[in-house]
């Protein structure tokens, strides 16, 4: 129990076995430095951070770069941060597991789908992202063009824009 409060021992244990994170003392979880180190080893450790630290941009960015699904535990504001969301998506895209990518999308703040730059980057990655686009961007010629080009989507002959 005494070792649970030792930062170095705890981080070494977490590095060896991610489930060791459950045994960390509450005092360690309140420290920014400890959380930053923990999420660099296991991005999902963000779930144990305080609300304040879940809203810390640097900590969240490190967490989602380690595990895109950590976006789930980020503050609502940071779930709408373009750079953080794109980092989370890029992390899961590397694994090429489509279901992980789709899980990350569940935690994207709805407002990002109104952001033209974000939408363009998403449809370039996967044309089917058009289904998430909101507002006037759904009818934006460049957005549609990039989506079609990304996946070489085919539209029925009678489809008009």
C-alpha positions as a printed NumPy array, in Angstrom:
array([[  0.   ,   0.   ,   0.   ],
       [  2.897,   2.354,   0.77 ],
       [  4.22 ,   1.825,  -2.767],
       [  0.878,   2.866,  -4.286],
       [  1.747,   6.454,  -3.484],
       [  5.245,   6.271,  -4.962],
       [  5.136,   7.938,  -8.381],
       [  8.107,   6.125,  -9.946],
       [  7.053,   2.682,  -8.71 ],
       [  3.487,   3.264,  -9.82 ],
       [  4.47 ,   4.425, -13.318],
       [  6.792,   1.435, -13.703],
       [  3.927,  -0.868, -12.706],
       [  1.544,   0.82 , -15.154],
       [  4.139,   0.471, -17.937],
       [  4.356,  -3.267, -17.228],
       [  0.652,  -3.887, -16.759],
       [ -2.015,  -1.334, -17.623],
       [ -4.438,  -2.719, -15.04 ],
       [ -2.037,  -1.617, -12.28 ],
       [ -3.497,   1.817, -12.835],
       [ -6.479,   0.805, -10.69 ],
       [ -4.242,   0.584,  -7.636],
       [ -2.875,   4.135,  -7.83 ],
       [ -3.399,   6.306,  -4.768],
       [ -5.849,   9.178,  -5.097],
       [ -3.119,  11.682,  -4.204],
       [ -1.198,  10.802,  -7.362],
       [ -4.26 ,  11.272,  -9.594],
       [ -4.54 ,  14.915,  -8.61 ],
       [ -1.049,  15.768,  -9.865],
       [ -0.658,  17.09 , -13.389],
       [  2.833,  15.657, -13.811],
       [  1.695,  12.169, -12.803],
       [ -1.357,  12.238, -15.085],
       [  0.765,  13.414, -18.011],
       [  3.177,  10.523, -17.461],
       [  0.333,   8.017, -16.983],
       [ -1.523,   8.972, -20.183],
       [  1.703,   8.749, -22.159],
       [  1.834,   5.069, -21.113],
       [ -1.902,   4.389, -21.371],
       [ -4.111,   7.044, -22.922],
       [ -7.182,   5.575, -21.27 ],
       [ -5.725,   6.575, -17.887],
       [ -7.35 ,   9.925, -18.671],
       [-10.566,   8.491, -17.211],
       [ -9.018,   8.701, -13.728],
       [ -7.982,  12.328, -14.055],
       [ -9.909,  15.15 , -12.403],
       [-12.311,  17.221, -14.507],
       [ -9.769,  20.029, -14.524],
       [ -7.058,  17.768, -15.946],
       [ -9.485,  16.278, -18.489],
       [ -9.729,  19.817, -19.769],
       [ -5.948,  20.281, -19.958],
       [ -5.135,  20.446, -23.67 ],
       [ -1.599,  19.064, -23.37 ],
       [ -2.665,  16.088, -21.262],
       [ -5.562,  15.226, -23.557],
       [ -3.42 ,  15.534, -26.679],
       [ -0.838,  13.13 , -25.233],
       [ -3.633,  10.744, -24.223],
       [ -5.33 ,  10.64 , -27.645],
       [ -1.997,  10.286, -29.418],
       [ -1.408,   7.185, -27.3  ],
       [ -4.983,   5.871, -27.637],
       [ -7.604,   7.609, -29.749],
       [-10.423,   6.278, -27.597],
       [ -9.15 ,   8.487, -24.762],
       [-11.187,  11.216, -26.49 ],
       [-14.139,   9.717, -24.605],
       [-12.726,  11.062, -21.321],
       [-11.735,  14.509, -22.574],
       [-13.761,  17.543, -21.568],
       [-16.611,  18.459, -23.893],
       [-14.67 ,  21.53 , -25.003],
       [-11.674,  19.428, -26.036],
       [-13.923,  16.906, -27.781],
       [-14.611,  19.832, -30.089],
       [-10.949,  20.797, -30.568],
       [-10.012,  20.107, -34.197],
       [ -6.37 ,  19.214, -33.514],
       [ -7.21 ,  16.849, -30.668],
       [ -9.974,  15.071, -32.576],
       [ -7.817,  14.688, -35.688],
       [ -4.994,  13.282, -33.542],
       [ -7.406,  10.769, -31.967],
       [ -8.687,   9.724, -35.375],
       [ -5.171,   9.443, -36.811],
       [ -4.127,   7.222, -33.902],
       [ -6.949,   4.775, -34.504],
       [ -6.588,   4.965, -38.294],
       [ -3.061,   3.59 , -37.892],
       [ -4.542,   0.414, -36.416],
       [ -6.777,   0.085, -39.478],
       [ -9.567,  -1.21 , -37.27 ],
       [-12.662,   0.49 , -38.628],
       [-14.69 ,  -0.245, -35.495],
       [-12.151,   1.676, -33.357],
       [-12.334,   4.598, -35.742],
       [-16.127,   4.578, -35.516],
       [-15.972,   4.479, -31.709],
       [-13.789,   7.587, -31.683],
       [-16.346,   9.351, -33.898],
       [-18.984,   8.837, -31.188],
       [-17.11 ,  11.283, -28.945],
       [-16.56 ,  14.056, -31.494],
       [-18.367,  17.236, -30.509],
       [-21.236,  17.809, -32.948],
       [-20.043,  21.361, -33.671],
       [-16.966,  20.065, -35.496],
       [-19.197,  18.762, -38.282],
       [-19.961,  22.424, -39.086],
       [-16.218,  23.239, -39.326],
       [-15.218,  23.323, -43.007],
       [-11.531,  22.518, -42.482],
       [-12.347,  19.572, -40.236],
       [-14.992,  18.275, -42.642],
       [-12.64 ,  18.526, -45.619],
       [ -9.971,  16.535, -43.808],
       [-12.483,  13.908, -42.743],
       [-14.062,  13.358, -46.165],
       [-10.61 ,  13.189, -47.749],
       [ -9.812,  10.366, -45.362],
       [-13.089,   8.579, -45.956],
       [-15.782,   9.775, -48.349],
       [-18.491,   8.127, -46.294],
       [-17.908,  10.76 , -43.612],
       [-20.384,  12.851, -45.629],
       [-23.11 ,  11.252, -43.51 ],
       [-21.87 ,  13.202, -40.451],
       [-21.546,  16.603, -42.135],
       [-23.948,  19.263, -40.877],
       [-25.39 ,  22.536, -42.102],
       [-24.607,  24.067, -45.468],
       [-21.423,  22.015, -45.745],
       [-23.597,  19.076, -46.816],
       [-24.136,  20.941, -50.074],
       [-20.637,  22.382, -50.45 ],
       [-19.262,  21.412, -53.882],
       [-15.686,  21.006, -52.668],
       [-16.729,  18.825, -49.734],
       [-18.766,  16.565, -52.024],
       [-16.026,  16.492, -54.659],
       [-13.346,  15.485, -52.138],
       [-15.586,  12.799, -50.685],
       [-16.283,  11.351, -54.115],
       [-12.593,  11.43 , -55.018],
       [-11.533,   9.862, -51.716],
       [-13.59 ,   6.733, -52.17 ],
       [-14.404,   6.992, -55.853],
       [-18.034,   7.026, -54.801],
       [-20.611,   6.517, -57.501],
       [-23.875,   8.385, -57.595],
       [-27.001,   7.381, -59.542],
       [-27.355,   9.049, -62.921],
       [-30.398,  11.043, -61.793],
       [-28.598,  12.455, -58.73 ],
       [-28.594,  16.266, -58.775],
       [-26.901,  18.753, -56.52 ]])
